[in-house]
CSV table of C-alpha atoms in Angstrom, one decimal:
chain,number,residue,atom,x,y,z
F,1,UNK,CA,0.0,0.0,0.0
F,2,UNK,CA,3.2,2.2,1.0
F,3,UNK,CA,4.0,1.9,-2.6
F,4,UNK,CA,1.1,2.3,-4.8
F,5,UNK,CA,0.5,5.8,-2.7
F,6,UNK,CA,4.0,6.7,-3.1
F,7,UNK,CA,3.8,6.1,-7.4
F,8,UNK,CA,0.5,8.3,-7.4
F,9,UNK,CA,2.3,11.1,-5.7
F,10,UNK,CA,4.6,11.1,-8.1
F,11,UNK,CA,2.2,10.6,-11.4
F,12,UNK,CA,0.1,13.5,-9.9
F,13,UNK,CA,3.3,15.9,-9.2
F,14,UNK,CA,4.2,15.2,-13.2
F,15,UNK,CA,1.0,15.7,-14.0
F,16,UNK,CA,0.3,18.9,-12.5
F,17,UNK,CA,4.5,20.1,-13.6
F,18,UNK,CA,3.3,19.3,-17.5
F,19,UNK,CA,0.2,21.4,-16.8
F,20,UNK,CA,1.8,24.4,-15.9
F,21,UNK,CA,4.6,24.2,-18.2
F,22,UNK,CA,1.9,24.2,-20.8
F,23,UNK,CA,0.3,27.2,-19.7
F,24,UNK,CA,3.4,29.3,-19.1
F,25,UNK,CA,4.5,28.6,-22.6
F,26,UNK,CA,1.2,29.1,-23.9
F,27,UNK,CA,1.2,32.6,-22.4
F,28,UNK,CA,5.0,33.6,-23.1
F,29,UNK,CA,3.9,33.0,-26.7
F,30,UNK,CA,0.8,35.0,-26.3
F,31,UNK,CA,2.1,38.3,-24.4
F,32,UNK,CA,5.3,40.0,-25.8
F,33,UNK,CA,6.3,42.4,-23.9
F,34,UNK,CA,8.7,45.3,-25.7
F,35,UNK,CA,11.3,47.5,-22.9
F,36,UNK,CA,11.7,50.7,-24.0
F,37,UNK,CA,15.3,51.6,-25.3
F,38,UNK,CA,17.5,53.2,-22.3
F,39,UNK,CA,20.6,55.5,-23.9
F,40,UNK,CA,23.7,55.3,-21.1
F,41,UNK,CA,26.0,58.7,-21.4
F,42,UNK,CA,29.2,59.6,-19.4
F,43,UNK,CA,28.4,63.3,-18.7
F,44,UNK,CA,31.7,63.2,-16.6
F,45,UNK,CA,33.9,65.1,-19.0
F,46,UNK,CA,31.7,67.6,-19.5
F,47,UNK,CA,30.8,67.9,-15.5
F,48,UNK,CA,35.2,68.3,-15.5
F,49,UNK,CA,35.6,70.7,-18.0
F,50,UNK,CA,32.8,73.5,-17.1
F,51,UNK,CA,34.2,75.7,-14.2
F,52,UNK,CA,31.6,75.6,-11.2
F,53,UNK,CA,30.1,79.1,-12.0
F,54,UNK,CA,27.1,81.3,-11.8
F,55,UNK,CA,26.2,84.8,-13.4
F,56,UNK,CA,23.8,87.0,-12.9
F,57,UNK,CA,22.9,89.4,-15.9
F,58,UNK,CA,21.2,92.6,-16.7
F,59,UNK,CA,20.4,93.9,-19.5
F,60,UNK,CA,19.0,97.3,-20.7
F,61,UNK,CA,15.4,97.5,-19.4
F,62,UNK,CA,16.9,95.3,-16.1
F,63,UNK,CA,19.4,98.4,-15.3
F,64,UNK,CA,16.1,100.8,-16.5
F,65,UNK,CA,14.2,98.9,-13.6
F,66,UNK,CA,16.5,98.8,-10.7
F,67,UNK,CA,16.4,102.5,-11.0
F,68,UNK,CA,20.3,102.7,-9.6
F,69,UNK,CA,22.8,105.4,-10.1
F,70,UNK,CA,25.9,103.3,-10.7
F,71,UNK,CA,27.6,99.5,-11.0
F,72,UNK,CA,27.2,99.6,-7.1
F,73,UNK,CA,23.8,99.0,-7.0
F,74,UNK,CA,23.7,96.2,-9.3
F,75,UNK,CA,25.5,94.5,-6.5
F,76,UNK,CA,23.7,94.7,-3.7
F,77,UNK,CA,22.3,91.5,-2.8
F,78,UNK,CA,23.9,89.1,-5.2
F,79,UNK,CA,24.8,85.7,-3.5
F,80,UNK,CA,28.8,85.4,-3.0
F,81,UNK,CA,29.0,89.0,-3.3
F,82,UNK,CA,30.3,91.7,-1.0
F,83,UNK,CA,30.3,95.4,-1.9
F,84,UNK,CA,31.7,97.9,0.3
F,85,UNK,CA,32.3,101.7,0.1
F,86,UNK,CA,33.6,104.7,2.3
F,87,UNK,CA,31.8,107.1,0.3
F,88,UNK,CA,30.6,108.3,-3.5
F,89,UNK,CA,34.3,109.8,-4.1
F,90,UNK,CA,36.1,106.5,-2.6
F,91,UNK,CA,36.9,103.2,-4.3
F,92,UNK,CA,34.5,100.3,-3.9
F,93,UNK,CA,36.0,96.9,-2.0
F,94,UNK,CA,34.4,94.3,-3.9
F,95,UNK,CA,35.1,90.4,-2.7
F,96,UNK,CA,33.4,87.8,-5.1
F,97,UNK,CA,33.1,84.5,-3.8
F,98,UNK,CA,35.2,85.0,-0.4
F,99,UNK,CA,38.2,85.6,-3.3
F,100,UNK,CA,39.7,89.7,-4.0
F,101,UNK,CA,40.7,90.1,-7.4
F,102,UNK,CA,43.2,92.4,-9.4
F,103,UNK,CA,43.5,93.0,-13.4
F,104,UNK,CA,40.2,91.6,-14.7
F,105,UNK,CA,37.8,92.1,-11.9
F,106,UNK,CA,36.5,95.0,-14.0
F,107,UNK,CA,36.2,94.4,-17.9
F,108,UNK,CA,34.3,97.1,-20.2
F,109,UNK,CA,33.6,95.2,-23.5
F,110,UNK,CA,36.3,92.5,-23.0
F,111,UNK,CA,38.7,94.7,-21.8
F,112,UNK,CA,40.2,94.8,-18.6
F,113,UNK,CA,39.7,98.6,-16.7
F,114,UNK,CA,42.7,99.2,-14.2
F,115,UNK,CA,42.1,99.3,-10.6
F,116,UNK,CA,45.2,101.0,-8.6
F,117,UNK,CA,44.4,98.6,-5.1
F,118,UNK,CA,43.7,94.4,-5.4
F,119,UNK,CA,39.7,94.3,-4.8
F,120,UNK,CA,39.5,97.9,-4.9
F,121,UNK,CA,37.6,99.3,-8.0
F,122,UNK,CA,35.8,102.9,-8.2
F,123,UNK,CA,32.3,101.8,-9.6
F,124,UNK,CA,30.9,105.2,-8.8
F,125,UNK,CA,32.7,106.5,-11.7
F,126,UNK,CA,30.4,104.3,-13.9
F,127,UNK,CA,27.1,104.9,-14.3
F,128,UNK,CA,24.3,102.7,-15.5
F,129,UNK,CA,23.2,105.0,-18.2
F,130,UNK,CA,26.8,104.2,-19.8
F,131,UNK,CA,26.1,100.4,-20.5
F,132,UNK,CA,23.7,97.7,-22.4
F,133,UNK,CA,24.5,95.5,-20.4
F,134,UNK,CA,26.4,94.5,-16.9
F,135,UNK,CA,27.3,91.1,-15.7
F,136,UNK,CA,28.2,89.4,-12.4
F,137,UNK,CA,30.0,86.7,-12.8
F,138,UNK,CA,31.0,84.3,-9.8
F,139,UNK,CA,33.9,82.0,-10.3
F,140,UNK,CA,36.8,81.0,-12.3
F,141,UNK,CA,35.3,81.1,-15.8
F,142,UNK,CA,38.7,82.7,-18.2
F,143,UNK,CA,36.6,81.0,-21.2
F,144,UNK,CA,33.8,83.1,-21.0
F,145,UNK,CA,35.6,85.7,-20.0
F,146,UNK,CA,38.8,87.8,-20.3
F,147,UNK,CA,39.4,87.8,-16.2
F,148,UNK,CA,41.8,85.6,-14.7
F,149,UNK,CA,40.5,86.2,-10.7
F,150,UNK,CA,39.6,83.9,-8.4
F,151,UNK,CA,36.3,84.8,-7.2
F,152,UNK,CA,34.9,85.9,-10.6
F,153,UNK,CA,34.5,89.6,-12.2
F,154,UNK,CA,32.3,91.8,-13.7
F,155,UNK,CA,31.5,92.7,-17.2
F,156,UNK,CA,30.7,95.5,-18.9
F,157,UNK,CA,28.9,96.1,-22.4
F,158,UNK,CA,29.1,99.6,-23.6
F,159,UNK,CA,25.7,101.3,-24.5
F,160,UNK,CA,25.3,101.9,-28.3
F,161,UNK,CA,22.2,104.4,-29.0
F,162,UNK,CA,20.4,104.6,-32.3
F,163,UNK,CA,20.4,107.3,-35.1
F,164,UNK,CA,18.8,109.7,-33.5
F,165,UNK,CA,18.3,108.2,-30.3
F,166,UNK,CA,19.4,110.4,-26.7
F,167,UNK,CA,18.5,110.3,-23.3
F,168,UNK,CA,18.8,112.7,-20.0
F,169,UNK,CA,18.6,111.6,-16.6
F,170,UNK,CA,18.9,113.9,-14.1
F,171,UNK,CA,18.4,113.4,-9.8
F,172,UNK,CA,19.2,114.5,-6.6
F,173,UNK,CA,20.0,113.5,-3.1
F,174,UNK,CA,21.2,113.9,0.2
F,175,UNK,CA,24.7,115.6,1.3
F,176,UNK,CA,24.3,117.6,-1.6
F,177,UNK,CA,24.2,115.3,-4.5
F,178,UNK,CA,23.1,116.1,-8.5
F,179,UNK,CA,23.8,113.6,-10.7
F,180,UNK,CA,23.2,114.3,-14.8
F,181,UNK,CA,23.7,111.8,-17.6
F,182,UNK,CA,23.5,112.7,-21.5
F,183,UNK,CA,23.9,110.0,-24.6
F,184,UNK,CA,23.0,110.5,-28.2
F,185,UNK,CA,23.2,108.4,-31.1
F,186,UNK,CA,23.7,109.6,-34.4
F,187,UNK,CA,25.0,107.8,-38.0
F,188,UNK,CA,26.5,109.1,-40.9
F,189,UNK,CA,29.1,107.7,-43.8
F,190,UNK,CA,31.8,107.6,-41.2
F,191,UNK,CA,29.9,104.9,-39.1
F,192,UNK,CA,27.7,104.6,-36.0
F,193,UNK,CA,28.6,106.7,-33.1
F,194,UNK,CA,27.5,106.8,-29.8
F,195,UNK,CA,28.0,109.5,-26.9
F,196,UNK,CA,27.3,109.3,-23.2
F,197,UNK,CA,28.4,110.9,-20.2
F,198,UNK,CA,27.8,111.5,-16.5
F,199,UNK,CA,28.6,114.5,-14.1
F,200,UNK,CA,28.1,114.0,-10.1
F,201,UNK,CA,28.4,116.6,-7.9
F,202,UNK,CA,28.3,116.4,-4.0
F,203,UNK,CA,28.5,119.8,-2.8
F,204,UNK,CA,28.1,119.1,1.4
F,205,UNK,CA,30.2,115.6,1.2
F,206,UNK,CA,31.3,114.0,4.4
F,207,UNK,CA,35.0,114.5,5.6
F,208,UNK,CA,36.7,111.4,5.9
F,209,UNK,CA,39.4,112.7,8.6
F,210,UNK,CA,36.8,112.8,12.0
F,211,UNK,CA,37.5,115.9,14.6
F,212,UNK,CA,39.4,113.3,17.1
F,213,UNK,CA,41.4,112.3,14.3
F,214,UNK,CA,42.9,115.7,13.9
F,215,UNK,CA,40.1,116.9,11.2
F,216,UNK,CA,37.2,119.1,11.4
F,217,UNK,CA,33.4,119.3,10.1
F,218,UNK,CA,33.8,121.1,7.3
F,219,UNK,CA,32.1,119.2,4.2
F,220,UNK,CA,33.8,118.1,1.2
F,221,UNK,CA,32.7,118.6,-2.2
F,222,UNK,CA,33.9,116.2,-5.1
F,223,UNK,CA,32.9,116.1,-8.1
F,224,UNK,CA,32.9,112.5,-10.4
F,225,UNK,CA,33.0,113.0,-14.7
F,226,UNK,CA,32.7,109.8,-17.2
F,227,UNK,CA,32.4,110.1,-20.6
F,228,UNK,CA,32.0,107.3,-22.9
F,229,UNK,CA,32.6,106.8,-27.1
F,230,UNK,CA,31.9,104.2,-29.1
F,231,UNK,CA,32.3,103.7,-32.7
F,232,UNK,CA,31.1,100.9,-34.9
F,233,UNK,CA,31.5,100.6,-38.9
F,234,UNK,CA,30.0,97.7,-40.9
F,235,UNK,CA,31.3,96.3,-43.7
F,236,UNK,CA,30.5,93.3,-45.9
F,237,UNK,CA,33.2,91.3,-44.8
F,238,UNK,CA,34.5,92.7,-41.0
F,239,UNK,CA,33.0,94.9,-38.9
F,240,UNK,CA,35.3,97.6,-36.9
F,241,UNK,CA,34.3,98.4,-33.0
F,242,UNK,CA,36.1,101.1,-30.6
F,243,UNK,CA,35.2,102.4,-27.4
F,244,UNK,CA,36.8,105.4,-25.4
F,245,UNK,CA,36.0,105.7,-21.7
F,246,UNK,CA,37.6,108.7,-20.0
């Protein structure tokens, strides 16, 4: 008896195995499923090459909006960016990125604009009125750029006005302060030109030297001039550019 139920165990397990086997192939034939295609890359190379970097630009109508007199105001309140200054008349301390940074912190169309001091630039000689466009950039970036600082620079594009085109923006503020900018735009067969220029007076500045210091209270008047030039001629094959900034 041991044996007969032992041999119908086994006739029913192969039984029920032939079954299923039968109905698995049966449905493998039945359903084909299709993966969709999956594309590997190595992104590393790229990842190595690009310089960890951020900028921040403004262009014409941004500089109209943030209603600023100079490159100071652009700025204020940029991540991994500290401005600092003594007054209008003094040089700006400008740290980008924790870094200070000498010949190429300031560019103006490519160019670099000499600073006398290493993170010392006098931005309150430049006015927004004279530029299309300003741009912060944070961190070593020399291919987009001609700076070779650290903590990144900040670029410059001189403002080019139409035939015809001019402007005038005149304010006023404390201590004294009138502030007037001019541009015109004009064209003729020598080529495009554009003029722009800024005059800030402070007439009741602050003295820098305090009364314990050995100075008094008298005020200090300065006064801050920029002018700006820019010529363009096209041709069919070249085009010529140059810019004057006094």
């Amino acid at each position: 008896m041991e044996v007969k139920l032992n041999q119908l165990v086994v006739n029913y397990l192969f039984i029920s195995w032939s079954v299923c086997t039968f109905t698995i192939a049966k449905a493998s034939d039945a359903e084909v499923v299709t993966l969709p295609e999956i594309v590997i890359s190595n992104d590393t190379a790229d990842n190595f090459n690009s310089p960890a970097s951020s900028s921040t630009v403004f262009n014409r109508a941004a500089l109209d909006a943030l209603n600023r007199a100079d490159v100071n105001g652009v700025l204020q309140g940029l991540p991994g960016t500290i401005n600092s200054q003594a007054s209008a008349s003094m040089p700006s301390n400008i740290i980008l990125r924790g870094a200070a940074g000498g010949l190429g912190l300031v560019n103006l169309d490519g160019v670099p604009l000499f600073g006398n001091f290493t993170a010392f630039f006098p931005l309150s000689h430049y006015p927004l009125d004279l530029f299309n466009r300003v741009s912060v950039d944070r961190g070593n970036d020399q291919a987009q750029s001609s700076s070779r600082t650290l903590g990144g620079s900040i670029n410059l594009t001189s403002r080019q006005l139409n035939d015809g085109q001019a402007f005038l923006h005149s304010e006023g503020g404390s201590y004294g302060t009138v502030r007037n900018n001019v541009g015109l735009g004009m064209q003729n067969k020598l080529g495009n030109w554009s003029f722009a220029g800024s005059q800030t007076n402070i007439f009741d500045g602050i003295s820098q030297v305090s009364p314990s210091n050995g100075g008094n209270n008298e005020s200090k008047n300065t006064q801050l001039s920029t002018g700006l030039l820019r010529w363009t001629k096209d041709y069919k094959a070249l085009s010529l550019e140059s810019i004057f900034i006094t």
